[in-house]
Short mmCIF file of C-alpha atoms and ligand atoms in Angstrom, two decimals:
data_model
loop_
_atom_site.label_atom_id
_atom_site.label_comp_id
_atom_site.label_asym_id
_atom_site.label_seq_id
_atom_site.Cartn_x
_atom_site.Cartn_y
_atom_site.Cartn_z
CA UNK A 1 48.93 123.55 168.33
CA UNK A 2 47.71 123.83 171.87
CA UNK A 3 44.24 122.64 170.86
CA UNK A 4 45.59 119.75 168.93
CA UNK A 5 47.86 118.68 171.70
CA UNK A 6 44.82 118.71 174.00
CA UNK A 7 42.71 116.56 171.67
CA UNK A 8 45.48 114.08 171.10
CA UNK A 9 46.02 113.76 174.79
CA UNK A 10 49.74 114.51 174.73
CA UNK A 11 50.85 114.59 178.31
CA UNK A 12 54.56 114.74 178.31
CA UNK A 13 55.07 116.95 175.32
CA UNK A 14 54.53 120.68 175.34
CA UNK A 15 53.37 122.00 171.94
CA UNK A 16 56.89 123.18 171.02
CA UNK A 17 58.40 119.87 172.10
CA UNK A 18 55.86 118.10 169.92
CA UNK A 19 56.76 120.20 166.89
CA UNK A 20 60.43 119.61 167.50
CA UNK A 21 59.90 115.90 167.84
CA UNK A 22 57.72 115.70 164.69
CA UNK A 23 60.29 117.66 162.76
CA UNK A 24 63.01 115.35 163.96
CA UNK A 25 60.97 112.33 163.04
CA UNK A 26 60.39 113.69 159.54
CA UNK A 27 64.04 114.61 159.12
CA UNK A 28 65.07 111.18 160.30
CA UNK A 29 62.91 109.53 157.61
CA UNK A 30 64.33 111.85 155.00
CA UNK A 31 67.82 111.03 156.16
CA UNK A 32 67.28 107.36 155.47
CA UNK A 33 66.07 108.18 151.96
CA UNK A 34 68.87 110.67 151.39
CA UNK A 35 71.51 107.97 151.44
CA UNK A 36 69.70 106.01 148.77
CA UNK A 37 68.92 109.11 146.69
CA UNK A 38 72.45 110.43 146.68
CA UNK A 39 71.60 113.69 148.33
CA UNK A 40 74.92 113.94 150.14
CA UNK A 41 78.02 115.63 148.79
CA UNK A 42 81.44 116.30 150.19
CA UNK A 43 83.05 119.70 150.63
CA UNK A 44 86.73 120.22 151.24
CA UNK A 45 88.31 122.80 153.49
CA UNK A 46 92.04 123.54 153.13
CA UNK A 47 94.34 123.00 156.10
CA UNK A 48 97.37 125.28 155.78
CA UNK A 49 100.88 124.48 156.87
CA UNK A 50 101.74 127.68 158.77
CA UNK A 51 105.48 127.25 158.17
CA UNK A 52 105.18 127.18 154.38
CA UNK A 53 101.73 128.78 153.89
CA UNK A 54 100.74 125.90 151.62
CA UNK A 55 97.71 123.70 151.63
CA UNK A 56 98.95 120.41 153.03
CA UNK A 57 95.62 118.71 153.82
CA UNK A 58 91.94 119.01 153.32
CA UNK A 59 89.17 118.18 155.76
CA UNK A 60 86.25 116.37 154.16
CA UNK A 61 82.92 117.76 155.40
CA UNK A 62 79.62 116.27 154.45
CA UNK A 63 76.81 118.42 153.00
CA UNK A 64 73.14 117.56 152.60
CA UNK A 65 71.14 119.48 150.02
CA UNK A 66 67.45 118.68 149.88
CA UNK A 67 65.23 120.33 147.31
CA UNK A 68 67.86 123.00 146.74
CA UNK A 69 68.10 123.76 150.43
CA UNK A 70 71.16 122.97 152.56
CA UNK A 71 70.48 121.40 155.90
CA UNK A 72 72.82 122.40 158.76
CA UNK A 73 75.49 119.73 159.13
CA UNK A 74 75.66 119.85 162.95
CA UNK A 75 71.90 119.25 163.03
CA UNK A 76 71.67 116.19 160.84
CA UNK A 77 74.94 114.66 162.07
CA UNK A 78 73.51 114.65 165.61
CA UNK A 79 70.35 112.99 164.32
CA UNK A 80 72.27 110.49 162.24
CA UNK A 81 74.27 109.57 165.31
CA UNK A 82 71.16 108.84 167.29
CA UNK A 83 69.62 106.76 164.56
CA UNK A 84 72.86 104.97 163.63
CA UNK A 85 72.83 106.24 160.02
CA UNK A 86 76.11 108.05 160.68
CA UNK A 87 78.21 105.01 159.86
CA UNK A 88 76.86 104.92 156.31
CA UNK A 89 77.46 108.65 155.91
CA UNK A 90 81.03 108.32 157.19
CA UNK A 91 81.70 105.49 154.74
CA UNK A 92 80.27 107.52 151.90
CA UNK A 93 82.43 110.54 152.78
CA UNK A 94 85.55 108.45 153.20
CA UNK A 95 85.13 106.63 149.89
CA UNK A 96 84.25 109.79 147.96
CA UNK A 97 87.07 111.88 149.44
CA UNK A 98 89.64 109.17 148.95
CA UNK A 99 88.94 108.97 145.22
CA UNK A 100 88.86 112.73 144.93
CA UNK A 101 92.16 113.37 146.77
CA UNK A 102 93.98 110.49 145.06
CA UNK A 103 92.87 111.91 141.71
CA UNK A 104 93.93 115.47 142.53
CA UNK A 105 97.30 114.38 143.86
CA UNK A 106 98.00 112.60 140.58
CA UNK A 107 96.49 115.21 138.26
CA UNK A 108 98.46 118.13 139.68
CA UNK A 109 101.40 116.22 141.09
CA UNK A 110 100.61 117.88 144.41
CA UNK A 111 101.10 116.12 147.72
CA UNK A 112 97.73 116.51 149.38
CA UNK A 113 96.56 114.64 152.45
CA UNK A 114 93.04 113.86 153.54
CA UNK A 115 91.45 114.37 156.96
CA UNK A 116 88.09 112.70 157.68
CA UNK A 117 85.80 112.84 160.67
CA UNK A 118 84.62 109.63 162.26
CA UNK A 119 81.69 109.37 164.58
CA UNK A 120 82.40 107.92 168.03
CA UNK A 121 79.57 105.52 167.26
CA UNK A 122 81.78 103.43 165.04
CA UNK A 123 83.62 102.27 168.14
CA UNK A 124 80.53 101.05 169.91
CA UNK A 125 78.69 99.44 167.04
CA UNK A 126 78.75 95.89 165.75
CA UNK A 127 82.00 94.39 164.51
CA UNK A 128 80.59 94.25 161.03
CA UNK A 129 80.22 98.00 160.72
CA UNK A 130 83.59 98.68 162.30
CA UNK A 131 85.26 96.17 159.95
CA UNK A 132 83.70 97.75 156.89
CA UNK A 133 85.07 101.12 157.97
CA UNK A 134 88.53 99.67 158.74
CA UNK A 135 88.59 98.06 155.32
CA UNK A 136 87.83 101.37 153.66
CA UNK A 137 90.48 103.15 155.69
CA UNK A 138 93.01 100.49 154.82
CA UNK A 139 92.29 100.85 151.12
CA UNK A 140 92.43 104.65 151.38
CA UNK A 141 95.79 104.69 153.08
CA UNK A 142 97.28 102.55 150.33
CA UNK A 143 96.58 105.45 147.98
CA UNK A 144 96.91 108.61 150.11
CA UNK A 145 97.89 109.84 153.54
CA UNK A 146 94.83 109.75 155.76
CA UNK A 147 94.12 111.47 159.07
CA UNK A 148 91.16 110.42 161.16
CA UNK A 149 89.56 113.09 163.35
CA UNK A 150 87.74 112.05 166.48
CA UNK A 151 86.51 113.97 169.50
CA UNK A 152 88.17 113.65 172.85
CA UNK A 153 85.06 112.58 174.77
CA UNK A 154 85.51 109.24 173.08
CA UNK A 155 88.76 108.60 174.87
CA UNK A 156 87.28 108.43 178.35
CA UNK A 157 84.89 105.61 177.45
CA UNK A 158 85.42 102.03 176.33
CA UNK A 159 89.12 102.47 176.24
CA UNK A 160 90.07 98.90 175.44
CA UNK A 161 88.22 98.63 172.17
CA UNK A 162 89.30 102.12 171.22
CA UNK A 163 92.88 101.31 172.01
CA UNK A 164 92.63 98.25 169.79
CA UNK A 165 91.27 100.29 166.87
CA UNK A 166 93.76 103.13 167.30
CA UNK A 167 96.66 100.68 167.42
CA UNK A 168 95.36 99.06 164.27
CA UNK A 169 95.00 102.44 162.56
CA UNK A 170 98.58 103.33 163.47
CA UNK A 171 99.79 100.03 162.06
CA UNK A 172 98.09 100.85 158.76
CA UNK A 173 99.83 104.25 158.75
CA UNK A 174 96.87 106.45 159.59
CA UNK A 175 97.40 109.74 161.46
CA UNK A 176 95.16 110.30 164.47
CA UNK A 177 93.83 113.72 165.35
CA UNK A 178 91.74 114.91 168.30
CA UNK A 179 89.03 117.26 167.05
CA UNK A 180 87.51 120.17 169.02
CA UNK A 181 90.25 119.91 171.62
CA UNK A 182 89.58 121.72 174.88
CA UNK A 183 85.78 121.46 174.78
CA UNK A 184 85.16 117.93 176.00
CA UNK A 185 85.04 116.71 179.50
CA UNK A 186 88.31 114.87 179.79
CA UNK A 187 91.55 114.55 181.63
CA UNK A 188 94.83 115.33 179.90
CA UNK A 189 96.28 111.95 180.65
CA UNK A 190 94.69 110.42 177.56
CA UNK A 191 97.10 112.42 175.43
CA UNK A 192 99.94 110.15 176.41
CA UNK A 193 97.87 106.96 176.85
CA UNK A 194 96.62 106.73 173.26
CA UNK A 195 98.71 106.94 170.08
CA UNK A 196 97.65 110.47 169.08
CA UNK A 197 99.52 112.60 166.51
CA UNK A 198 97.59 115.81 166.12
CA UNK A 199 95.48 118.13 168.28
CA UNK A 200 92.93 120.42 166.68
CA UNK A 201 92.24 123.33 169.01
CA UNK A 202 88.55 124.15 168.98
CA UNK A 203 87.40 127.30 167.24
CA UNK A 204 85.79 128.56 170.44
CA UNK A 205 89.31 129.41 171.68
CA UNK A 206 90.54 130.81 168.40
CA UNK A 207 87.51 133.08 168.05
CA UNK A 208 88.47 134.93 171.25
CA UNK A 209 92.10 135.57 170.35
CA UNK A 210 92.78 139.29 170.28
CA UNK A 211 89.73 139.92 172.46
CA UNK A 212 90.32 138.19 175.78
CA UNK A 213 93.50 137.38 177.55
CA UNK A 214 92.43 134.12 179.21
CA UNK A 215 91.69 132.24 175.97
CA UNK A 216 94.96 133.60 174.64
CA UNK A 217 96.88 132.19 177.58
CA UNK A 218 95.04 128.90 177.28
CA UNK A 219 95.73 128.61 173.54
CA UNK A 220 99.41 129.45 173.97
CA UNK A 221 99.69 126.91 176.78
CA UNK A 222 97.85 124.20 174.80
CA UNK A 223 100.27 124.65 171.90
CA UNK A 224 103.24 124.48 174.30
CA UNK A 225 101.87 121.37 176.00
CA UNK A 226 101.28 119.61 172.67
CA UNK A 227 104.75 120.40 171.44
CA UNK A 228 106.27 119.05 174.66
CA UNK A 229 104.38 115.84 173.95
CA UNK A 230 105.53 115.89 170.28
CA UNK A 231 102.01 116.47 168.97
CA UNK A 232 101.30 118.72 165.99
CA UNK A 233 98.68 121.43 166.45
CA UNK A 234 95.97 122.63 164.10
CA UNK A 235 94.05 125.82 164.96
CA UNK A 236 90.44 125.63 163.82
CA UNK A 237 88.27 128.57 162.87
CA UNK A 238 90.90 131.20 162.05
CA UNK A 239 89.00 134.19 160.69
CA UNK A 240 91.28 137.21 161.10
CA UNK A 241 94.92 138.13 160.40
CA UNK A 242 95.32 139.04 164.09
CA UNK A 243 94.37 135.50 165.14
CA UNK A 244 96.76 134.07 162.60
CA UNK A 245 99.70 136.20 163.68
CA UNK A 246 99.24 135.28 167.33
CA UNK A 247 99.11 131.57 166.38
CA UNK A 248 102.26 131.93 164.27
CA UNK A 249 104.00 133.67 167.16
CA UNK A 250 103.17 130.64 169.35
CA UNK A 251 104.42 128.33 166.60
CA UNK A 252 101.16 126.66 165.86
CA UNK A 253 101.81 124.14 163.05
CA UNK A 254 98.65 124.23 160.95
CA UNK A 255 95.67 126.47 160.47
CA UNK A 256 92.17 126.14 159.10
CA UNK A 257 89.38 128.66 158.82
CA UNK A 258 87.48 131.21 156.80
CA UNK A 259 90.51 133.51 156.77
CA UNK A 260 92.08 131.05 154.34
CA UNK A 261 89.05 129.32 152.80
CA UNK A 262 85.60 128.16 153.62
CA UNK A 263 84.78 124.52 152.89
CA UNK A 264 84.77 124.37 149.08
CA UNK A 265 82.94 122.18 146.63
CA UNK A 266 85.02 119.69 144.65
CA UNK A 267 85.31 121.89 141.59
CA UNK A 268 86.41 125.06 143.44
CA UNK A 269 88.76 123.08 145.63
CA UNK A 270 90.38 121.51 142.54
CA UNK A 271 90.99 125.01 141.14
CA UNK A 272 92.57 125.98 144.39
CA UNK A 273 94.97 123.05 144.21
CA UNK A 274 95.75 123.77 140.58
CA UNK A 275 96.78 127.32 141.52
CA UNK A 276 98.84 126.06 144.45
CA UNK A 277 100.61 123.50 142.32
CA UNK A 278 101.57 126.17 139.80
CA UNK A 279 102.84 128.39 142.57
CA UNK A 280 105.00 125.52 143.74
CA UNK A 281 106.26 125.02 140.19
CA UNK A 282 107.30 128.63 139.56
CA UNK A 283 108.88 128.76 143.01
CA UNK A 284 111.09 125.79 142.22
CA UNK A 285 112.43 127.22 138.98
P1 C2E B 1 84.42 119.83 162.77
O1 C2E B 1 84.93 118.51 162.38
O2 C2E B 1 85.01 120.49 163.94
O3 C2E B 1 84.58 120.72 161.43
C1 C2E B 1 84.84 122.07 161.45
C2 C2E B 1 83.58 122.90 161.31
O4 C2E B 1 83.90 124.28 161.46
C3 C2E B 1 82.93 122.77 159.94
O5 C2E B 1 81.53 122.92 160.14
C4 C2E B 1 83.50 123.99 159.21
O6 C2E B 1 82.67 124.43 158.14
C5 C2E B 1 83.50 125.01 160.33
N1 C2E B 1 84.48 126.06 160.09
C6 C2E B 1 85.70 125.97 159.49
N2 C2E B 1 86.34 127.15 159.54
C7 C2E B 1 85.53 128.01 160.20
C8 C2E B 1 85.68 129.41 160.56
O7 C2E B 1 86.64 130.10 160.29
N3 C2E B 1 84.63 129.95 161.25
C9 C2E B 1 83.52 129.24 161.57
N4 C2E B 1 82.55 129.84 162.25
N5 C2E B 1 83.37 127.93 161.25
C10 C2E B 1 84.37 127.35 160.55
P2 C2E B 1 80.47 121.94 159.41
O8 C2E B 1 80.99 121.60 158.05
O9 C2E B 1 79.14 122.56 159.54
O10 C2E B 1 80.52 120.61 160.25
C11 C2E B 1 80.12 120.63 161.59
C12 C2E B 1 80.55 119.35 162.30
O11 C2E B 1 79.83 118.23 161.77
C13 C2E B 1 82.02 119.01 162.14
O12 C2E B 1 82.82 119.76 163.02
C14 C2E B 1 82.00 117.53 162.45
O13 C2E B 1 81.98 117.33 163.84
C15 C2E B 1 80.65 117.12 161.87
N6 C2E B 1 80.90 116.51 160.53
C16 C2E B 1 81.03 117.10 159.32
N7 C2E B 1 81.24 116.21 158.35
C17 C2E B 1 81.22 114.98 158.97
C18 C2E B 1 81.35 113.63 158.49
O14 C2E B 1 81.56 113.33 157.28
N8 C2E B 1 81.29 112.62 159.40
C19 C2E B 1 81.08 112.92 160.77
N9 C2E B 1 81.01 111.87 161.62
N10 C2E B 1 80.93 114.17 161.22
C20 C2E B 1 80.99 115.20 160.34
MG1 MG B 2 86.74 117.74 162.10
MG1 MG B 3 86.54 120.69 165.07
MG1 MG B 4 83.00 120.62 165.66
#
């Protein structure tokens, strides 16, 4: 690699940087083809109501399988954001998950809500792309209850356009959640400025519960703050019973994480809902 970089006269790239950049370039081309070739699927992770222990929502998470190999979601999402492909992916996920959840709700007579991620890019792209997404969301919320998850770093930038979109979403009946709460660079004042309903506490806090006192104090205080502001709280990344019992003690509203379920493919998730709906049935008798 060193020789080749010498011959090619690369000046700014070190050999590793060159490999990384070539890999990214290749992946970026494959990403474009992946949309056309239907290489994306959607997985669903249960979100549990901690008061009733039932699945009340599912988060739709995109998966990319290429030649039998799964590509890390964080990795290709970041790339798709840079290249602008993310909007197409988000529309695919939204449309697929809406049909799926609407179908499950009907089939098992089970009230299930959908939570989808949206890239901050949608707010800064052309009207056309934003309108397509808004149209899909509008159609979705006619059939099911939809939550849109967005990261907090969005809410420090371009606030006028974002305010317009959020107000529109609220008018349609969409629930708005802040994802990865506590990790972004932001002030707390946005919590009251924008029409937010739900806070998802980032898994980096939850992971440390039962191990370190500072993240414990922070998590407890975040839940308290949210409740004072009438926001619901979801804890992300719950993996142990100890983490869960602390969160329940602090009256956290919802939980999500490997302790309950990993993200599941459509078939396995459907089974999960079937079992839950039967549990509900026998309980009511
Ligand atoms: P996120 O929205 O914060 O989603 C939660 C991530 O945490 C998921 O990773 C999930 O698999 C993982 N997770 C859930 N429970 C646990 C746990 O107990 N332990 C650990 N270690 N991890 C857990 P995933 O599916 O790899 O997605 C990564 C990120 O990619 C998401 O983070 C989200 O920001 C983004 N993403 C995923 N799907 C989409 C999509 O359709 N559109 C957009 N724009 N972004 C997406
Ligand atoms: Mg999310
Ligand atoms: Mg998150
Ligand atoms: Mg995340």
